[in-house]
Every structure is written in structure tokens, then in C-alpha cells.
Tab-separated table of C-alpha atoms and ligand atoms in Angstrom:
chain	number	residue	atom	x	y	z
A	19	MET	CA	12.118	-10.192	-17.228
A	20	TYR	CA	9.775	-7.667	-15.598
A	21	ALA	CA	11.384	-4.729	-17.442
A	22	GLN	CA	10.590	-6.332	-20.819
A	23	MET	CA	7.064	-7.167	-19.710
A	24	VAL	CA	6.369	-3.558	-18.663
A	25	LYS	CA	6.864	-2.368	-22.238
A	26	SER	CA	4.007	-4.472	-23.495
A	27	THR	CA	1.307	-3.177	-21.113
A	28	GLY	CA	-2.133	-2.879	-22.698
A	29	HIS	CA	-4.998	-1.124	-20.923
A	30	GLY	CA	-8.121	-2.409	-22.672
A	31	VAL	CA	-10.270	-5.294	-21.455
A	32	LYS	CA	-10.638	-7.921	-24.164
A	33	PRO	CA	-14.203	-9.225	-24.577
A	34	LEU	CA	-14.648	-12.947	-23.869
A	35	ASP	CA	-15.514	-13.797	-27.463
A	36	GLU	CA	-12.237	-12.297	-28.739
A	37	MET	CA	-10.099	-14.410	-26.416
A	38	ASP	CA	-8.273	-17.532	-27.526
A	39	PRO	CA	-9.496	-20.737	-25.828
A	40	GLN	CA	-6.743	-20.726	-23.183
A	41	GLU	CA	-7.375	-17.110	-22.192
A	42	ARG	CA	-11.101	-17.709	-22.171
A	43	ALA	CA	-10.780	-20.736	-19.899
A	44	PHE	CA	-8.585	-18.626	-17.606
A	45	GLN	CA	-11.131	-15.804	-17.490
A	46	GLU	CA	-13.903	-18.301	-16.752
A	47	ARG	CA	-11.914	-19.649	-13.795
A	48	ILE	CA	-11.538	-16.096	-12.484
A	49	ASP	CA	-15.239	-15.396	-12.977
A	50	ALA	CA	-16.085	-18.578	-11.075
A	51	GLY	CA	-14.009	-17.332	-8.114
A	52	ASP	CA	-11.188	-19.899	-8.516
A	53	LYS	CA	-7.787	-19.061	-7.105
A	54	ILE	CA	-4.920	-18.943	-9.597
A	55	GLU	CA	-1.762	-20.616	-8.281
A	56	PRO	CA	1.877	-20.029	-9.337
A	57	LYS	CA	2.198	-23.060	-11.621
A	58	ASP	CA	-1.116	-22.445	-13.409
A	59	TRP	CA	-1.110	-21.000	-16.906
A	60	MET	CA	-1.845	-17.243	-16.873
A	61	PRO	CA	-1.835	-14.526	-19.543
A	62	ASP	CA	1.344	-12.412	-19.657
A	63	GLY	CA	-0.704	-9.313	-18.888
A	64	TYR	CA	-2.116	-10.894	-15.717
A	65	ARG	CA	1.366	-11.845	-14.524
A	66	LYS	CA	2.785	-8.448	-15.389
A	67	ASN	CA	-0.012	-6.506	-13.738
A	68	LEU	CA	0.241	-8.601	-10.579
A	69	ILE	CA	4.008	-8.147	-10.391
A	70	ARG	CA	3.479	-4.406	-10.747
A	71	GLN	CA	0.816	-4.202	-8.042
A	72	ILE	CA	2.339	-6.664	-5.568
A	73	GLY	CA	5.847	-5.264	-6.124
A	74	GLN	CA	4.680	-1.693	-5.539
A	75	HIS	CA	2.707	-2.820	-2.531
A	76	ALA	CA	5.843	-4.518	-1.113
A	77	HIS	CA	7.941	-1.403	-1.735
A	78	SER	CA	5.271	0.673	0.041
A	79	GLU	CA	5.468	-1.507	3.136
A	80	ILE	CA	9.261	-1.232	3.229
A	81	VAL	CA	9.504	2.496	2.471
A	82	GLY	CA	6.505	2.950	4.790
A	83	GLN	CA	8.740	2.085	7.739
A	84	LEU	CA	10.699	5.304	7.300
A	85	PRO	CA	8.203	8.005	8.386
A	86	GLU	CA	7.423	6.119	11.619
A	87	GLY	CA	10.971	4.840	12.127
A	88	ASN	CA	11.812	8.528	12.425
A	89	TRP	CA	9.937	8.651	15.758
A	90	ILE	CA	11.060	5.452	17.503
A	91	THR	CA	13.850	7.192	19.408
A	92	ARG	CA	11.518	10.045	20.357
A	93	ALA	CA	8.425	8.118	21.476
A	94	PRO	CA	7.076	9.777	24.646
A	95	THR	CA	7.038	6.634	26.837
A	96	LEU	CA	8.686	3.218	26.931
A	97	GLU	CA	5.318	1.612	26.189
A	98	ARG	CA	4.711	3.802	23.135
A	99	LYS	CA	8.250	3.060	21.950
A	100	ALA	CA	7.728	-0.701	22.244
A	101	ILE	CA	4.402	-0.490	20.398
A	102	LEU	CA	5.796	1.666	17.600
A	103	LEU	CA	8.825	-0.591	17.249
A	104	ALA	CA	6.556	-3.634	16.906
A	105	LYS	CA	4.398	-1.867	14.325
A	106	VAL	CA	7.373	-0.842	12.197
A	107	GLN	CA	8.734	-4.390	12.366
A	108	ASP	CA	5.320	-5.667	11.215
A	109	GLU	CA	5.593	-3.443	8.126
A	110	ALA	CA	8.953	-5.048	7.302
A	111	GLY	CA	7.268	-8.450	7.598
A	112	HIS	CA	4.472	-7.348	5.241
A	113	GLY	CA	7.071	-6.284	2.701
A	114	LEU	CA	8.703	-9.705	2.929
A	115	TYR	CA	5.457	-11.681	2.467
A	116	LEU	CA	4.678	-9.524	-0.537
A	117	TYR	CA	8.129	-9.875	-2.127
A	118	CYS	CA	7.753	-13.653	-1.667
A	119	ALA	CA	4.306	-13.544	-3.326
A	120	ALA	CA	5.822	-11.585	-6.243
A	121	GLU	CA	8.679	-14.094	-6.514
A	122	THR	CA	6.171	-16.863	-7.218
A	123	LEU	CA	5.450	-14.972	-10.463
A	124	GLY	CA	9.043	-15.274	-11.669
A	125	VAL	CA	10.627	-12.005	-10.589
A	126	SER	CA	13.327	-11.844	-7.947
A	127	ARG	CA	13.301	-9.541	-4.968
A	128	ASP	CA	16.653	-8.123	-6.093
A	129	GLU	CA	15.163	-7.297	-9.477
A	130	LEU	CA	12.174	-5.562	-7.883
A	131	THR	CA	14.418	-3.594	-5.557
A	132	ARG	CA	16.628	-2.531	-8.447
A	133	MET	CA	13.534	-1.279	-10.318
A	134	LEU	CA	12.495	0.727	-7.247
A	135	LEU	CA	15.931	2.268	-6.822
A	136	ASP	CA	16.124	3.073	-10.548
A	137	GLY	CA	12.763	4.881	-10.332
A	138	LYS	CA	11.023	2.302	-12.569
A	139	MET	CA	8.605	1.139	-9.884
A	140	LYS	CA	6.552	3.219	-7.508
A	141	TYR	CA	5.613	3.044	-3.840
A	142	SER	CA	2.644	4.651	-2.146
A	143	SER	CA	2.482	8.437	-2.452
A	144	ILE	CA	1.683	8.801	1.252
A	145	PHE	CA	5.207	7.932	2.347
A	146	ASN	CA	6.596	10.993	0.594
A	147	TYR	CA	5.143	13.259	3.280
A	148	PRO	CA	7.142	14.117	6.422
A	149	THR	CA	6.174	13.139	9.985
A	150	LEU	CA	6.723	16.352	11.921
A	151	THR	CA	5.316	15.703	15.404
A	152	TRP	CA	4.387	12.791	17.672
A	153	ALA	CA	0.731	13.343	16.726
A	154	ASP	CA	1.708	12.283	13.198
A	155	MET	CA	2.279	8.767	14.599
A	156	GLY	CA	-1.374	8.833	15.607
A	157	ALA	CA	-2.495	10.177	12.225
A	158	VAL	CA	-0.416	7.631	10.293
A	159	GLY	CA	-1.809	4.709	12.296
A	160	TRP	CA	-5.389	5.980	12.245
A	161	LEU	CA	-5.587	7.325	8.684
A	162	VAL	CA	-2.811	5.651	6.686
A	163	ASP	CA	-3.286	2.183	8.154
A	164	GLY	CA	-7.049	2.820	8.069
A	165	ALA	CA	-6.859	3.528	4.324
A	166	ALA	CA	-4.529	0.565	3.825
A	167	ILE	CA	-7.046	-1.770	5.514
A	168	MET	CA	-9.946	-0.392	3.484
A	169	ASN	CA	-7.979	-1.230	0.354
A	170	GLN	CA	-6.561	-4.555	1.534
A	171	VAL	CA	-9.507	-6.320	3.149
A	172	PRO	CA	-11.112	-6.900	-0.279
A	173	LEU	CA	-7.727	-8.076	-1.599
A	174	GLN	CA	-8.011	-11.117	0.682
A	175	ARG	CA	-10.412	-12.333	-2.034
A	176	THR	CA	-8.136	-11.426	-4.935
A	177	SER	CA	-7.734	-14.107	-7.621
A	178	TYR	CA	-4.030	-14.830	-7.121
A	179	GLY	CA	-3.679	-17.358	-4.284
A	180	PRO	CA	-0.317	-16.288	-2.776
A	181	TYR	CA	-1.361	-12.605	-2.772
A	182	ALA	CA	-4.770	-13.335	-1.236
A	183	ARG	CA	-3.216	-15.486	1.505
A	184	ALA	CA	-0.532	-12.879	2.317
A	185	MET	CA	-3.328	-10.333	2.707
A	186	VAL	CA	-5.070	-12.322	5.445
A	187	ARG	CA	-2.232	-11.961	7.893
A	188	ILE	CA	-1.370	-8.439	6.786
A	189	CYS	CA	-4.940	-7.264	7.407
A	190	LYS	CA	-4.954	-8.703	10.933
A	191	GLU	CA	-1.791	-6.784	11.747
A	192	GLU	CA	-2.981	-3.595	10.040
A	193	SER	CA	-6.067	-3.619	12.270
A	194	PHE	CA	-3.858	-3.519	15.337
A	195	HIS	CA	-1.873	-0.690	13.734
A	196	GLN	CA	-4.995	1.315	13.054
A	197	ARG	CA	-6.209	0.898	16.644
A	198	GLN	CA	-2.867	1.995	18.076
A	199	GLY	CA	-2.962	5.106	15.872
A	200	PHE	CA	-6.479	5.937	16.996
A	201	ASP	CA	-5.398	5.413	20.597
A	202	ILE	CA	-2.603	7.979	20.188
A	203	MET	CA	-5.096	10.397	18.609
A	204	MET	CA	-7.507	9.902	21.544
A	205	LYS	CA	-4.775	10.667	24.065
A	206	MET	CA	-3.714	13.782	22.153
A	207	ALA	CA	-7.226	14.994	21.377
A	208	ASN	CA	-8.220	14.663	25.049
A	209	GLY	CA	-4.957	16.078	26.351
A	210	THR	CA	-3.778	19.655	26.874
A	211	ASP	CA	-4.714	22.427	24.436
A	212	ALA	CA	-1.279	22.134	22.872
A	213	GLN	CA	-1.710	18.369	22.375
A	214	LYS	CA	-5.156	18.807	20.863
A	215	LYS	CA	-3.715	21.396	18.498
A	216	MET	CA	-1.019	18.939	17.439
A	217	ALA	CA	-3.644	16.258	16.775
A	218	GLN	CA	-5.691	18.680	14.647
A	219	ASP	CA	-2.584	19.778	12.767
A	220	ALA	CA	-1.683	16.141	12.017
A	221	LEU	CA	-5.216	15.495	10.721
A	222	ASN	CA	-4.995	18.660	8.597
A	223	ARG	CA	-1.787	17.493	6.954
A	224	PHE	CA	-2.639	13.796	6.520
A	225	TRP	CA	-6.292	13.950	5.445
A	226	PHE	CA	-5.943	14.616	1.729
A	227	PRO	CA	-2.727	12.605	1.252
A	228	SER	CA	-4.614	9.654	2.839
A	229	LEU	CA	-7.446	10.065	0.327
A	230	MET	CA	-4.823	9.983	-2.441
A	231	MET	CA	-3.658	6.531	-1.315
A	232	PHE	CA	-6.626	5.010	-3.164
A	233	GLY	CA	-5.197	6.183	-6.479
A	234	PRO	CA	-6.463	8.642	-9.081
A	235	SER	CA	-10.170	9.145	-9.686
A	236	ASP	CA	-11.755	6.317	-11.657
A	237	LYS	CA	-11.740	8.254	-14.913
A	238	ASP	CA	-7.928	8.568	-14.688
A	239	SER	CA	-7.226	5.052	-13.428
A	240	VAL	CA	-5.216	3.220	-16.080
A	241	HIS	CA	-5.357	-0.263	-14.617
A	242	SER	CA	-8.710	-0.544	-12.826
A	243	ALA	CA	-10.824	-1.981	-15.651
A	244	GLN	CA	-8.499	-4.867	-16.509
A	245	SER	CA	-7.435	-5.418	-12.897
A	246	MET	CA	-11.059	-5.731	-11.833
A	247	ALA	CA	-11.863	-8.098	-14.712
A	248	TRP	CA	-9.002	-10.289	-13.457
A	249	ARG	CA	-9.974	-9.778	-9.797
A	250	ILE	CA	-6.526	-8.352	-9.071
A	251	LYS	CA	-8.503	-5.406	-7.700
A	252	MET	CA	-11.939	-5.918	-6.210
A	253	ASN	CA	-13.179	-2.300	-6.121
A	254	THR	CA	-12.530	0.909	-7.974
A	255	ASN	CA	-10.391	3.654	-6.439
A	256	ASP	CA	-13.376	5.977	-5.940
A	257	GLU	CA	-15.515	3.282	-4.291
A	258	LEU	CA	-12.873	2.626	-1.645
A	259	ARG	CA	-12.142	6.328	-1.126
A	260	GLN	CA	-15.845	6.934	-0.460
A	261	LYS	CA	-16.012	4.031	2.014
A	262	PHE	CA	-12.968	5.389	3.806
A	263	VAL	CA	-14.483	8.857	4.147
A	264	ASP	CA	-17.796	7.411	5.372
A	265	GLN	CA	-16.003	5.332	7.987
A	266	THR	CA	-13.494	7.936	9.129
A	267	VAL	CA	-15.538	11.136	9.471
A	268	PRO	CA	-17.536	9.828	12.490
A	269	GLN	CA	-14.234	8.781	14.080
A	270	ALA	CA	-12.904	12.339	13.663
A	271	GLU	CA	-16.121	13.645	15.257
A	272	TYR	CA	-15.669	11.238	18.167
A	273	LEU	CA	-12.164	12.653	18.645
A	274	GLY	CA	-13.573	16.197	18.599
A	275	LEU	CA	-11.399	17.044	15.588
A	276	THR	CA	-12.396	18.781	12.352
A	277	VAL	CA	-11.844	17.187	8.961
A	278	PRO	CA	-10.103	19.902	6.914
A	279	ASP	CA	-12.667	19.992	4.112
A	280	PRO	CA	-15.184	22.868	4.009
A	281	ASP	CA	-17.307	20.940	1.479
A	282	LEU	CA	-17.651	17.829	3.605
A	283	ARG	CA	-21.296	17.123	4.398
A	284	TRP	CA	-23.627	14.196	4.873
A	285	ASN	CA	-25.878	13.600	1.882
A	286	ASP	CA	-29.266	12.153	2.904
A	287	GLU	CA	-30.087	11.128	-0.646
A	288	THR	CA	-26.957	9.075	-1.296
A	289	GLY	CA	-26.524	7.978	2.323
A	290	GLN	CA	-22.845	8.952	2.018
A	291	TYR	CA	-20.632	11.952	2.669
A	292	ASP	CA	-19.982	14.472	-0.106
A	293	PHE	CA	-16.373	15.591	0.031
A	294	SER	CA	-13.768	17.563	-1.940
A	295	GLU	CA	-11.495	15.898	-4.438
A	296	PRO	CA	-7.861	15.805	-3.384
A	297	ASN	CA	-5.499	18.052	-5.322
A	298	TRP	CA	-4.726	15.706	-8.214
A	299	ASP	CA	-1.912	17.906	-9.542
A	300	GLU	CA	-0.168	17.418	-6.220
A	301	PHE	CA	-0.795	13.641	-6.395
A	302	PHE	CA	0.693	13.286	-9.883
A	303	ASP	CA	3.598	15.469	-8.867
A	304	VAL	CA	4.305	13.255	-5.845
A	305	ILE	CA	4.107	9.996	-7.809
A	306	SER	CA	6.410	11.490	-10.442
A	307	GLY	CA	9.108	11.860	-7.791
A	308	ASN	CA	8.559	15.471	-6.746
A	309	GLY	CA	6.919	15.086	-3.331
A	310	PRO	CA	8.411	16.643	-0.187
A	311	CYS	CA	10.380	13.506	0.791
A	312	ASN	CA	10.811	11.449	-2.422
A	313	THR	CA	14.548	12.062	-2.722
A	314	GLU	CA	15.163	11.443	0.977
A	315	ARG	CA	13.156	8.182	0.969
A	316	LEU	CA	14.875	6.756	-2.101
A	317	ASN	CA	18.322	7.785	-0.873
A	318	THR	CA	17.628	6.048	2.451
A	319	ARG	CA	16.521	2.860	0.650
A	320	LYS	CA	19.594	2.984	-1.569
A	321	GLN	CA	21.879	3.449	1.418
A	322	ALA	CA	20.252	0.484	3.200
A	323	TRP	CA	20.601	-1.646	0.057
A	324	ASP	CA	24.284	-0.726	-0.359
A	325	ASP	CA	25.011	-1.213	3.356
A	326	GLY	CA	23.419	-4.678	3.221
A	327	ALA	CA	25.491	-5.865	0.226
A	328	TRP	CA	28.042	-7.683	2.410
A	329	VAL	CA	25.254	-9.646	4.143
A	330	ARG	CA	23.711	-10.726	0.828
A	331	ASP	CA	27.136	-11.633	-0.579
A	332	GLY	CA	27.976	-13.628	2.534
A	333	MET	CA	24.663	-15.502	2.450
A	334	LEU	CA	25.063	-16.330	-1.236
A	335	ALA	CA	28.657	-17.530	-0.743
A	336	HIS	CA	27.510	-19.682	2.187
A	337	ALA	CA	24.622	-21.161	0.151
A	338	ALA	CA	26.943	-21.860	-2.807
A	339	LYS	CA	29.434	-23.620	-0.533
A	340	ARG	CA	26.753	-25.806	1.018
A	341	LYS	CA	25.396	-26.606	-2.433
A	342	SER	CA	28.873	-27.652	-3.635
A	343	GLN	CA	29.080	-29.910	-0.571
A	344	GLY	CA	25.695	-31.410	-1.467
A	345	ILE	CA	23.957	-29.961	1.624
A	346	ALA	CA	20.382	-28.786	1.036
A	347	ALA	CA	19.633	-25.104	1.702
A	348	GLN	CA	17.805	-24.441	4.967
B	7	LIG	N1	0.838	6.081	-4.789
B	7	LIG	O1	-4.414	2.790	-12.682
B	7	LIG	P1	-4.263	3.169	-11.253
B	7	LIG	C1	0.390	0.678	3.464
B	7	LIG	C2	-0.138	4.862	-9.647
B	7	LIG	S1	0.401	-0.129	1.971
B	7	LIG	C3	1.700	5.888	-5.799
B	7	LIG	O2	-5.486	3.503	-10.497
B	7	LIG	P2	-3.863	0.741	-9.739
B	7	LIG	C4	0.788	-0.098	4.685
B	7	LIG	C5	-0.327	3.445	-10.146
B	7	LIG	O3	0.687	2.594	-9.641
B	7	LIG	C6	-0.028	1.118	0.783
B	7	LIG	N2	1.298	5.537	-7.043
B	7	LIG	O4	-3.388	2.067	-10.482
B	7	LIG	C7	1.464	0.777	5.618
B	7	LIG	C8	-0.277	3.656	-11.634
B	7	LIG	O5	1.069	3.836	-12.064
B	7	LIG	P3	1.920	2.619	-12.782
B	7	LIG	C9	0.075	0.581	-0.578
B	7	LIG	C10	-0.022	5.360	-7.238
B	7	LIG	O6	-2.647	-0.033	-9.451
B	7	LIG	C11	0.753	1.631	6.449
B	7	LIG	C12	-0.950	4.997	-11.805
B	7	LIG	O7	-0.836	5.669	-10.576
B	7	LIG	N3	-1.039	-0.283	-0.852
B	7	LIG	O8	0.070	1.791	3.442
B	7	LIG	C13	-0.969	5.527	-6.216
B	7	LIG	O9	-4.972	0.092	-10.470
B	7	LIG	C14	1.428	2.465	7.351
B	7	LIG	C15	-2.415	4.880	-12.222
B	7	LIG	O10	-3.245	4.409	-11.136
B	7	LIG	C16	-1.107	-1.017	-1.979
B	7	LIG	O11	-0.196	-1.008	-2.779
B	7	LIG	C17	-0.494	5.903	-4.947
B	7	LIG	N4	-1.313	6.111	-3.910
B	7	LIG	O12	-4.493	1.287	-8.360
B	7	LIG	C18	2.864	0.732	5.721
B	7	LIG	C19	-2.337	-1.883	-2.138
B	7	LIG	N5	-2.192	5.285	-6.731
B	7	LIG	O13	1.981	1.479	-11.782
B	7	LIG	C20	3.523	1.559	6.638
B	7	LIG	C21	-2.374	-2.626	-3.448
B	7	LIG	C22	-2.020	4.986	-8.034
B	7	LIG	O14	1.168	2.244	-14.034
B	7	LIG	C23	2.795	2.426	7.452
B	7	LIG	N6	-2.462	-1.745	-4.558
B	7	LIG	N7	-0.720	5.057	-8.328
B	7	LIG	O15	3.263	3.223	-13.031
B	7	LIG	C24	-3.644	-1.272	-5.079
B	7	LIG	O16	-4.714	-1.562	-4.579
B	7	LIG	C25	-3.567	-0.410	-6.301
B	7	LIG	O17	-2.292	-0.585	-6.881
B	7	LIG	C26	-3.852	1.108	-6.037
B	7	LIG	C27	-3.672	1.877	-7.372
B	7	LIG	C28	-5.259	1.301	-5.547
B	7	LIG	C29	-2.847	1.681	-5.030
């Protein structure tokens, strides 16, 4: 179903007076701040765009476990290991809430996963970068979860009820993740010279990829206009990127670390930081499948999917047997 819907994507925003009465009534509900629920009528484009965004968000949470999962066995203390393990498990939970939210729109989790594995759906660019040192666990928590929160807090007010409600819990957990990342950075930045160097190196490598998480600049954003009209997105990509920079630069200063951008400076007139654009060629390359870890990440997902086939088959056979015996699924 989703594959057919993708083909009919349109990017323009239809003016209210060109809408048919049903679409117009729908838009007026959105404008009034109503929540749209699964059984409500919705335009195909709204459904399709939500499936795309929620599905890609779910895939990001699941694939996002891999860069940190890489460090669970090498965490420096038992406490750090337990914390990292809990964080990675939280990301799995976020993926599940989001797949469930997408399922309410008529697409199955299997179908979404198949689209991911076939390269027809994306996941966040950030997870195609390697995690090379323990300091990267700090940078991922501080910067990647920090960017995720900046993007997701407004989504708690998104127009689609199941998505908005999933976001409430996800944001609470992401806040804990961000704090644990900052805590690792504090330890490293106030540690030995070698540890401080590792923290700076992690910031150097993760700064621009974190800025890319907010998507292309507004002029190149395909979906923003319609998504904002439907309150699927609450802010533009550039607005959130700016807020992230304004929030994060003082945190880097507090850590005694240097943001790797020679053009970064406070602008008294705008009351915001001026900063360099990320390398957009690199961004488009990464989201086209050519980032440093794209192949590795997708192969790992595929392996996990194939290895789990016997569990899914067993569960389905069990459910079918219970159904044939007239026992309700639990
Ligand atoms: N990576 O027209 P726009 C996390 C694609 S969760 C890859 O501006 P849109 C938790 C975009 O899909 C992180 N692709 O798109 C965690 C579109 O291509 P399409 C994920 C990207 O949707 C932390 C094309 O470019 N968060 O980190 C990216 O309006 C730590 C044109 O772009 C969400 O998904 C990108 N960065 O705006 C887990 C939040 N940016 O689909 C583990 C919800 C853009 O037509 C550890 N999503 N593209 O083929 C959103 O808010 C939006 O979807 C944006 C992109 C803002 C990501």
C-alpha cells in the first residue's frame, strides 16, 4: 500500500479555496489545533506523508542503536555499561512506539522494514557515522540526542494523535539520554589531557553531522511547506537548527571545548549565533547511501531481520493456532 502511495507524492500546498469540502473541513480541524485520530477521514497525502515521516523516524531509532551498541561491551565501568545498556534499550522502545503509530495508518511494520531493507525508506543520516572512541558515547548523547529532542519536543503537538502521544514519552527518555551524554563529556573534558583531547575530537567529528540531522536548508526541503500546513512538522529545518546551535554552543563553552566552526560568532543584532552551513554535498551523499557506515548499518539490520525470522514464524503459527481454537490473541 505504502509503495503505491509514494508514487503519488505532490509537494505543493493547495490553497483552502481550491480544496473540496472534505479536505477543507480537514484543514480547518488542523488549523483549530484538533488531533486527527486513526479512524478519522484524512487526505491520502496526509496519510502518506505521516507514514513516511513516522516510518523513517522509527527506522532511525532502531538503526540508531547500532553506533552505541558498539560500545556496550567496552564501557569503562559497570555503571556506565548499565546506563548505556538502558539507553540503547530505550531507543528500541522508541522504535516500537513509532512502528505502532505508523501501523494505525494502515501500513504494517513488516512492510516498513522491507522498504528500509530495500533502500526505499531512509533513516537519519547521523547513524551512518562511526563511533570511534568512548568519548563518542558522550557526543552522541549530548549532541545527537540533544538534536533529536530539539526536533521532537514540538512534535508532541503534532496533529496526528498517536504520533503526538508517542512523542511525549520519547521526549522524556531522550532528556535522560542527553544528560547522560553531557555527563560523559564533562568527565572526559575535565579528565586527563588525553581524555580532553578525545572529547574535543568527538565534538569535531559529530558537530556538523548533528546539524545535518535537521534536514536540508529550508530552500531545499521538499516536504516542509505541506508538512507544516498539516502540522506534521511544527518548525522548519533551519529554525530548529538555529535553536540547537544557540542552545549547544554555551554548553560546549561550559565544557571548555571548541566548536569546530571558525565562522561561529554571536550576533548582537539577531540575538543568535551565526554559523557555517554543513557540507550539503556530504549530507546528500550520506542520505543516498554513500556515507561511511551505510552498507554496514543496512547489512546489520538485514542480518537481524533474517535471524529473527524463526521467532516471527513461531509467533504467527502460535497466533493462528489459538485463533483456530477460538482463543483471543493476548
Ligand atoms: N537523514 O523535505 P525534507 C534520534 C530526507 S531520531 C536522512 O526537509 P522532512 C533518536 C527526507 O526524508 C532521529 N534523511 O524532509 C536517537 C527527504 O527525503 P524523502 C530522527 C533526511 O521529512 C538518538 C529529503 O531528505 N528523527 O536521533 C534527513 O520534511 C540517539 C528532503 O528533506 C526524526 O525522524 C536526515 N537527517 O524533514 C536514536 C524526527 N533530513 O523522505 C539513537 C521526525 C532530511 O522524501 C541514538 N522527522 N532527510 O525520501 C522529522 O522531523 C523530519 O522528517 C526531518 C526531515 C526534519 C528529519
